[in-house]
Each structure stands twice: as structure tokens, then as C-alpha cells.
Amino acid sequence: QVHLAESGGGSVQPGGSLRLSCTASEFTYSMGWFRQAPGEGRVGVASMNNDHSVTYGDFVKGRVTISRDAAKTTVYLQMNDLQPGDSAMYYCAAGALPGRWYYLDASDFPYWGQGTQVTVSS
């Protein structure tokens, strides 16, 4: 069982930036970030596989960068030019199957963190 712990959420003004972090209890092949606003489904923001291939959600529009540390137990999400529409609970997810590529389908990821809240308002 892989345990994930997110941090870095908070409140920012429109145009601001945040860097989210997620640390896994052990090595995982793929990690990703999803977000969920009240009353909406969980939407994929970004994911990175073991070969460093990256997938971003279409709504990201170049404002977000995903990265991982060398040990591949921590994933980061740098978010810039945040807007009120970005307000949501952000969840970290991990996939543990070797040789499998994970993208932005939440149902593919077996491990999830508890989430960190991001609020963008003036």
C-alpha cells in the first residue's frame, strides 16, 4: 500500500502562484495531480511516468509544470497565473505497475492522497 501526502495548498490572489508537493511512502512508477471543485468530478491536471513523459490537461494552457525528484518519491506541481476557476481540492495520485503508462484517467490510479485545498480569490 502506497501512502501519499500532499502539501503546499493555500489561498492566493488571481495571478498568483503555488507549488504543490506530494511525497509517497515508496517508489512509484507514475504520479499525477487531479483536482475536484465542489459539485464536479475529478479532473486530471498533469501526470508524469517513469520515463519522464508528461501529460497535461487541456485547460492548463502552459500555466502548470509537473516534476519529480530523483528518487521518484516526490512529485511537484508548479502552478502560475492562478485564476478563480482553479480553486479546487488538489489530489496527488500514484500508479505502481511497471511498464504501464498513466495519463489523466483518474480510474487508472490506485493510490490517492487526502488532498490539499487551493483557493484563488481577490
Coordinates of N, CA, C and O in Angstrom, one line a residue:
Q1 N 0.8 -1.2 0.0 CA 0.0 0.0 0.0 C 0.9 1.2 0.0 O 1.7 1.4 0.9
V2 N 0.7 2.1 -1.0 CA 1.5 3.3 -1.1 C 0.7 4.5 -0.4 O -0.5 4.6 -0.7
H3 N 1.3 5.2 0.5 CA 0.7 6.3 1.1 C 1.2 7.6 0.5 O 2.4 7.7 0.3
L4 N 0.3 8.5 0.2 CA 0.7 9.8 -0.4 C 0.3 11.0 0.5 O -0.8 10.9 1.1
A5 N 1.1 12.0 0.6 CA 0.9 13.1 1.5 C 1.1 14.4 0.7 O 2.3 14.6 0.3
E6 N 0.1 15.2 0.5 CA 0.2 16.4 -0.2 C 0.5 17.6 0.7 O 0.1 17.6 1.9
S7 N 1.1 18.6 0.1 CA 1.3 19.9 0.9 C 1.4 21.0 -0.1 O 1.6 20.8 -1.3
G8 N 1.3 22.3 0.4 CA 1.6 23.4 -0.5 C 0.3 24.2 -0.9 O 0.4 25.2 -1.5
G9 N -0.9 23.7 -0.6 CA -2.1 24.4 -0.9 C -2.2 25.7 -0.1 O -1.5 25.9 0.8
G10 N -3.2 26.5 -0.5 CA -3.4 27.7 0.3 C -4.3 28.7 -0.5 O -4.9 28.3 -1.5
S11 N -4.3 29.9 0.0 CA -5.1 30.9 -0.7 C -4.2 31.9 -1.4 O -3.2 32.4 -0.8
V12 N -4.5 32.3 -2.6 CA -3.7 33.2 -3.3 C -4.7 34.1 -4.1 O -5.8 33.8 -4.4
Q13 N -4.2 35.3 -4.5 CA -4.9 36.2 -5.4 C -4.8 35.8 -6.8 O -3.8 35.1 -7.2
P14 N -5.7 36.2 -7.7 CA -5.6 35.9 -9.1 C -4.3 36.4 -9.6 O -3.8 37.5 -9.3
G15 N -3.7 35.6 -10.5 CA -2.3 35.9 -11.0 C -1.2 35.3 -10.2 O 0.0 35.4 -10.6
G16 N -1.5 34.8 -9.0 CA -0.5 34.3 -8.1 C -0.1 32.9 -8.5 O -0.5 32.3 -9.4
S17 N 0.9 32.4 -7.7 CA 1.5 31.1 -7.9 C 1.5 30.2 -6.7 O 1.5 30.8 -5.6
L18 N 1.5 28.9 -6.9 CA 1.6 28.0 -5.8 C 2.4 26.8 -6.3 O 2.3 26.4 -7.5
R19 N 3.1 26.2 -5.4 CA 3.8 24.9 -5.7 C 3.3 23.8 -4.7 O 3.6 23.9 -3.5
L20 N 2.7 22.8 -5.3 CA 2.2 21.7 -4.5 C 3.3 20.6 -4.5 O 4.0 20.4 -5.5
S21 N 3.3 19.9 -3.4 CA 4.2 18.8 -3.3 C 3.5 17.5 -2.8 O 2.5 17.7 -2.1
C22 N 3.9 16.4 -3.2 CA 3.3 15.1 -2.8 C 4.4 14.1 -2.6 O 5.2 13.9 -3.6
T23 N 4.5 13.6 -1.4 CA 5.5 12.6 -1.1 C 4.9 11.2 -0.9 O 3.9 11.1 -0.2
A24 N 5.5 10.2 -1.6 CA 5.0 8.9 -1.5 C 5.8 8.1 -0.5 O 7.0 8.4 -0.3
S25 N 5.2 7.1 0.1 CA 5.9 6.3 1.1 C 6.9 5.3 0.5 O 7.8 4.8 1.2
E26 N 6.9 5.2 -0.8 CA 7.8 4.3 -1.5 C 7.9 4.8 -3.0 O 7.0 5.6 -3.5
F27 N 8.8 4.2 -3.7 CA 8.9 4.5 -5.2 C 7.7 4.1 -5.9 O 7.0 3.1 -5.6
T28 N 7.2 5.0 -6.8 CA 6.1 4.7 -7.7 C 6.5 5.0 -9.1 O 7.3 5.9 -9.4
Y29 N 5.9 4.2 -10.0 CA 6.3 4.4 -11.4 C 5.7 5.7 -12.0 O 6.4 6.3 -12.9
S30 N 4.6 6.0 -11.6 CA 3.9 7.2 -12.2 C 3.2 8.0 -11.1 O 2.7 7.4 -10.1
M31 N 3.2 9.3 -11.3 CA 2.5 10.1 -10.3 C 1.7 11.2 -11.1 O 2.2 11.6 -12.1
G32 N 0.7 11.7 -10.5 CA -0.1 12.7 -11.2 C -0.9 13.6 -10.2 O -0.9 13.3 -9.0
W33 N -1.5 14.6 -10.7 CA -2.3 15.6 -10.0 C -3.6 15.7 -10.6 O -3.8 15.8 -11.8
F34 N -4.6 15.7 -9.8 CA -6.0 15.8 -10.2 C -6.6 16.9 -9.3 O -6.1 17.2 -8.2
R35 N -7.7 17.5 -9.8 CA -8.4 18.5 -8.9 C -9.9 18.3 -9.0 O -10.4 17.7 -10.0
Q36 N -10.6 18.7 -7.9 CA -12.0 18.5 -7.9 C -12.6 19.7 -7.2 O -12.3 20.0 -6.0
A37 N -13.5 20.4 -7.9 CA -14.2 21.5 -7.3 C -15.5 21.0 -6.8 O -16.0 19.9 -7.2
P38 N -16.1 21.7 -5.9 CA -17.4 21.3 -5.3 C -18.5 21.0 -6.4 O -18.7 21.8 -7.2
G39 N -19.1 19.9 -6.3 CA -20.2 19.5 -7.2 C -19.7 19.0 -8.6 O -20.5 18.8 -9.5
E40 N -18.4 18.9 -8.7 CA -17.8 18.5 -10.0 C -17.0 17.2 -9.9 O -16.7 16.8 -8.8
G41 N -16.7 16.6 -11.0 CA -15.9 15.4 -11.0 C -14.4 15.7 -10.8 O -14.0 16.8 -10.9
R42 N -13.7 14.6 -10.7 CA -12.2 14.8 -10.5 C -11.6 14.9 -11.9 O -11.8 14.0 -12.8
V43 N -10.8 15.9 -12.1 CA -10.2 16.2 -13.4 C -8.7 16.1 -13.4 O -8.1 16.6 -12.4
G44 N -8.1 15.5 -14.4 CA -6.7 15.4 -14.4 C -6.0 16.7 -14.8 O -6.4 17.4 -15.7
V45 N -5.0 17.1 -14.0 CA -4.2 18.3 -14.2 C -2.9 17.9 -15.0 O -2.6 18.5 -16.0
A46 N -2.2 17.0 -14.4 CA -0.9 16.6 -15.0 C -0.5 15.3 -14.5 O -0.8 14.9 -13.4
S47 N 0.3 14.5 -15.3 CA 0.9 13.3 -14.8 C 2.3 13.1 -15.4 O 2.6 13.7 -16.5
M48 N 3.1 12.3 -14.7 CA 4.4 12.0 -15.2 C 4.7 10.5 -15.0 O 4.5 10.0 -13.9
N49 N 5.2 9.9 -16.0 CA 5.6 8.5 -16.0 C 7.0 8.3 -15.6 O 7.8 9.3 -15.5
N50 N 7.4 7.1 -15.4 CA 8.8 6.7 -15.0 C 9.8 7.2 -16.1 O 11.0 7.5 -15.7
D51 N 9.4 7.3 -17.3 CA 10.3 7.7 -18.4 C 10.3 9.2 -18.5 O 10.8 9.8 -19.5
H52 N 9.7 9.9 -17.6 CA 9.6 11.4 -17.6 C 8.6 11.9 -18.7 O 8.6 13.1 -18.9
S53 N 7.9 11.1 -19.3 CA 6.9 11.6 -20.2 C 5.8 12.2 -19.4 O 5.4 11.8 -18.3
V54 N 5.2 13.3 -20.0 CA 4.3 14.2 -19.2 C 3.0 14.4 -20.0 O 3.1 14.5 -21.3
T55 N 1.9 14.4 -19.3 CA 0.6 14.7 -19.9 C 0.0 15.9 -19.1 O 0.0 15.8 -17.9
Y56 N -0.5 16.9 -19.8 CA -1.2 18.0 -19.1 C -2.6 18.1 -19.6 O -2.9 17.8 -20.8
G57 N -3.5 18.5 -18.7 CA -4.9 18.8 -19.1 C -5.0 19.9 -20.0 O -4.2 20.9 -20.0
D58 N -5.9 19.9 -20.9 CA -6.0 21.0 -21.9 C -6.2 22.3 -21.3 O -5.8 23.4 -21.9
F59 N -6.9 22.4 -20.2 CA -7.2 23.7 -19.5 C -6.0 24.3 -18.9 O -6.0 25.4 -18.5
V60 N -4.9 23.5 -18.8 CA -3.7 24.0 -18.1 C -3.1 25.2 -18.9 O -2.6 26.2 -18.3
K61 N -3.1 25.1 -20.2 CA -2.6 26.2 -21.1 C -1.2 26.8 -20.7 O -1.0 28.0 -20.7
G62 N -0.3 25.9 -20.4 CA 1.1 26.3 -20.2 C 1.3 26.9 -18.8 O 2.4 27.5 -18.6
R63 N 0.3 26.9 -18.0 CA 0.5 27.6 -16.7 C 1.0 26.6 -15.6 O 1.3 27.1 -14.5
V64 N 1.1 25.4 -15.9 CA 1.4 24.4 -14.9 C 2.6 23.5 -15.3 O 2.8 23.2 -16.5
T65 N 3.5 23.2 -14.4 CA 4.6 22.3 -14.7 C 4.7 21.2 -13.6 O 4.7 21.5 -12.4
I66 N 4.7 20.0 -14.1 CA 4.9 18.8 -13.1 C 6.3 18.4 -13.2 O 7.0 18.4 -14.2
S67 N 6.8 18.0 -12.0 CA 8.2 17.5 -11.9 C 8.3 16.4 -10.8 O 7.4 16.4 -9.9
R68 N 9.4 15.6 -10.8 CA 9.6 14.6 -9.8 C 11.0 14.7 -9.3 O 11.9 15.1 -10.1
D69 N 11.3 14.3 -8.1 CA 12.6 14.3 -7.6 C 13.4 13.0 -8.1 O 12.8 12.1 -8.7
A70 N 14.7 13.0 -7.9 CA 15.5 11.9 -8.4 C 15.1 10.5 -7.9 O 15.2 9.5 -8.6
A71 N 14.7 10.5 -6.6 CA 14.2 9.2 -6.0 C 12.9 8.8 -6.5 O 12.4 7.7 -6.2
K72 N 12.2 9.7 -7.2 CA 10.8 9.4 -7.7 C 9.9 9.0 -6.6 O 9.0 8.2 -6.8
T73 N 10.0 9.7 -5.5 CA 9.0 9.5 -4.4 C 8.3 10.8 -4.1 O 7.3 10.8 -3.4
T74 N 8.7 11.9 -4.7 CA 8.0 13.2 -4.6 C 7.7 13.8 -5.9 O 8.6 13.8 -6.8
V75 N 6.5 14.3 -6.1 CA 6.1 15.0 -7.3 C 5.7 16.4 -6.9 O 5.1 16.6 -5.9
Y76 N 6.0 17.3 -7.8 CA 5.7 18.7 -7.6 C 4.7 19.2 -8.7 O 4.8 18.7 -9.8
L77 N 3.9 20.2 -8.3 CA 3.1 20.8 -9.3 C 3.2 22.3 -9.2 O 2.8 22.9 -8.2
Q78 N 4.0 23.0 -10.1 CA 4.1 24.4 -10.1 C 3.0 25.0 -10.8 O 2.8 24.7 -12.0
M79 N 2.2 25.9 -10.2 CA 1.1 26.5 -10.9 C 1.2 28.0 -10.9 O 1.4 28.6 -9.8
N80 N 1.2 28.6 -12.0 CA 1.3 30.0 -12.2 C 0.1 30.7 -12.8 O -0.8 30.0 -13.4
D81 N 0.0 32.0 -12.6 CA -1.2 32.7 -13.1 C -2.5 32.1 -12.7 O -3.4 31.8 -13.6
L82 N -2.6 31.8 -11.5 CA -3.8 31.1 -11.0 C -5.0 32.0 -11.1 O -4.9 33.2 -10.9
Q83 N -6.2 31.4 -11.4 CA -7.4 32.2 -11.6 C -8.5 31.6 -10.7 O -8.3 30.4 -10.2
P84 N -9.5 32.3 -10.4 CA -10.6 31.7 -9.5 C -11.1 30.4 -10.0 O -11.5 29.5 -9.1
G85 N -11.1 30.1 -11.3 CA -11.6 28.8 -11.8 C -10.6 27.7 -11.4 O -11.0 26.5 -11.6
D86 N -9.5 28.0 -10.9 CA -8.5 27.0 -10.5 C -8.8 26.5 -9.0 O -8.1 25.6 -8.6
S87 N -9.7 27.2 -8.4 CA -10.0 26.8 -7.0 C -10.6 25.4 -6.9 O -11.5 25.1 -7.6
A88 N -10.0 24.6 -6.1 CA -10.4 23.2 -6.0 C -9.6 22.5 -5.0 O -8.6 23.0 -4.5
M89 N -10.0 21.3 -4.6 CA -9.1 20.4 -3.9 C -8.2 19.7 -4.9 O -8.7 19.1 -5.9
Y90 N -6.9 19.7 -4.6 CA -6.0 19.1 -5.5 C -5.5 17.8 -4.9 O -5.0 17.8 -3.7
Y91 N -5.6 16.7 -5.6 CA -5.2 15.4 -5.2 C -4.0 14.9 -5.9 O -3.9 15.0 -7.1
C92 N -3.1 14.2 -5.2 CA -2.0 13.5 -5.7 C -2.4 12.0 -5.9 O -3.1 11.5 -5.1
A93 N -1.9 11.4 -7.0 CA -2.2 10.1 -7.3 C -1.0 9.3 -7.8 O -0.1 10.0 -8.4
A94 N -0.9 8.0 -7.6 CA 0.3 7.3 -8.0 C -0.2 5.9 -8.6 O -1.1 5.3 -8.2
G95 N 0.6 5.5 -9.6 CA 0.4 4.2 -10.2 C 1.7 3.4 -9.9 O 2.8 3.9 -10.0
A96 N 1.5 2.1 -9.7 CA 2.6 1.3 -9.3 C 2.9 0.1 -10.2 O 3.7 -0.7 -9.8
L97 N 2.3 0.1 -11.4 CA 2.6 -1.0 -12.3 C 3.8 -0.7 -13.2 O 3.7 0.3 -13.9
P98 N 4.8 -1.5 -13.2 CA 5.9 -1.3 -14.1 C 5.5 -1.4 -15.5 O 4.8 -2.4 -15.8
G99 N 6.1 -0.6 -16.4 CA 5.8 -0.8 -17.8 C 4.5 -0.3 -18.3 O 4.1 -0.4 -19.4
R100 N 3.7 0.3 -17.3 CA 2.4 0.9 -17.7 C 2.5 2.4 -17.8 O 3.1 3.0 -16.9
W101 N 1.8 3.0 -18.8 CA 1.8 4.4 -18.9 C 0.5 5.0 -18.3 O -0.6 4.5 -18.7
Y102 N 0.6 5.9 -17.5 CA -0.6 6.5 -16.9 C -0.7 7.9 -17.5 O 0.3 8.7 -17.6
Y103 N -2.0 8.3 -17.7 CA -2.2 9.6 -18.3 C -3.1 10.4 -17.3 O -2.7 10.7 -16.2
L104 N -4.3 10.8 -17.7 CA -5.2 11.6 -16.9 C -6.5 11.0 -16.6 O -7.5 11.7 -16.3
D105 N -6.6 9.7 -16.6 CA -7.8 9.0 -16.2 C -7.7 8.6 -14.8 O -6.9 7.8 -14.4
A106 N -8.5 9.2 -14.0 CA -8.4 9.0 -12.5 C -8.7 7.6 -12.2 O -8.1 7.1 -11.2
S107 N -9.4 6.9 -12.9 CA -9.8 5.5 -12.6 C -8.5 4.5 -12.8 O -8.6 3.4 -12.3
D108 N -7.5 5.0 -13.4 CA -6.3 4.2 -13.6 C -5.4 4.2 -12.4 O -4.6 3.3 -12.2
F109 N -5.5 5.2 -11.6 CA -4.6 5.4 -10.5 C -5.1 4.7 -9.2 O -6.2 5.0 -8.7
P110 N -4.4 3.7 -8.6 CA -4.9 3.0 -7.4 C -4.7 3.7 -6.1 O -5.3 3.4 -5.1
Y111 N -3.7 4.7 -6.1 CA -3.3 5.3 -4.8 C -3.6 6.8 -4.8 O -3.2 7.5 -5.8
W112 N -4.1 7.3 -3.7 CA -4.5 8.7 -3.7 C -4.2 9.3 -2.3 O -4.2 8.6 -1.3
G113 N -3.8 10.6 -2.4 CA -3.6 11.3 -1.2 C -4.9 11.9 -0.7 O -6.0 11.7 -1.3
Q114 N -4.9 12.6 0.5 CA -6.1 13.2 1.1 C -6.5 14.5 0.4 O -7.6 15.0 0.7
G115 N -5.6 15.1 -0.3 CA -5.9 16.4 -1.0 C -5.4 17.6 -0.3 O -5.2 17.6 1.0
T116 N -5.2 18.7 -1.0 CA -4.8 20.0 -0.4 C -5.6 21.0 -1.2 O -5.7 21.0 -2.4
Q117 N -6.1 21.9 -0.4 CA -7.1 22.9 -0.9 C -6.3 24.1 -1.5 O -5.4 24.7 -0.9
V118 N -6.8 24.5 -2.7 CA -6.3 25.7 -3.4 C -7.4 26.6 -3.6 O -8.4 26.2 -4.2
T119 N -7.3 27.8 -3.1 CA -8.3 28.8 -3.3 C -7.8 30.1 -3.9 O -6.8 30.6 -3.4
V120 N -8.4 30.5 -5.0 CA -7.9 31.7 -5.7 C -9.0 32.8 -5.6 O -10.1 32.6 -6.2
S121 N -8.8 33.8 -5.0 CA -9.8 34.9 -4.9 C -9.1 36.2 -4.6 O -8.0 36.3 -4.0
S122 N -9.8 37.3 -4.9 CA -9.3 38.6 -4.6 C -9.9 39.2 -3.3 O -9.6 40.2 -2.9

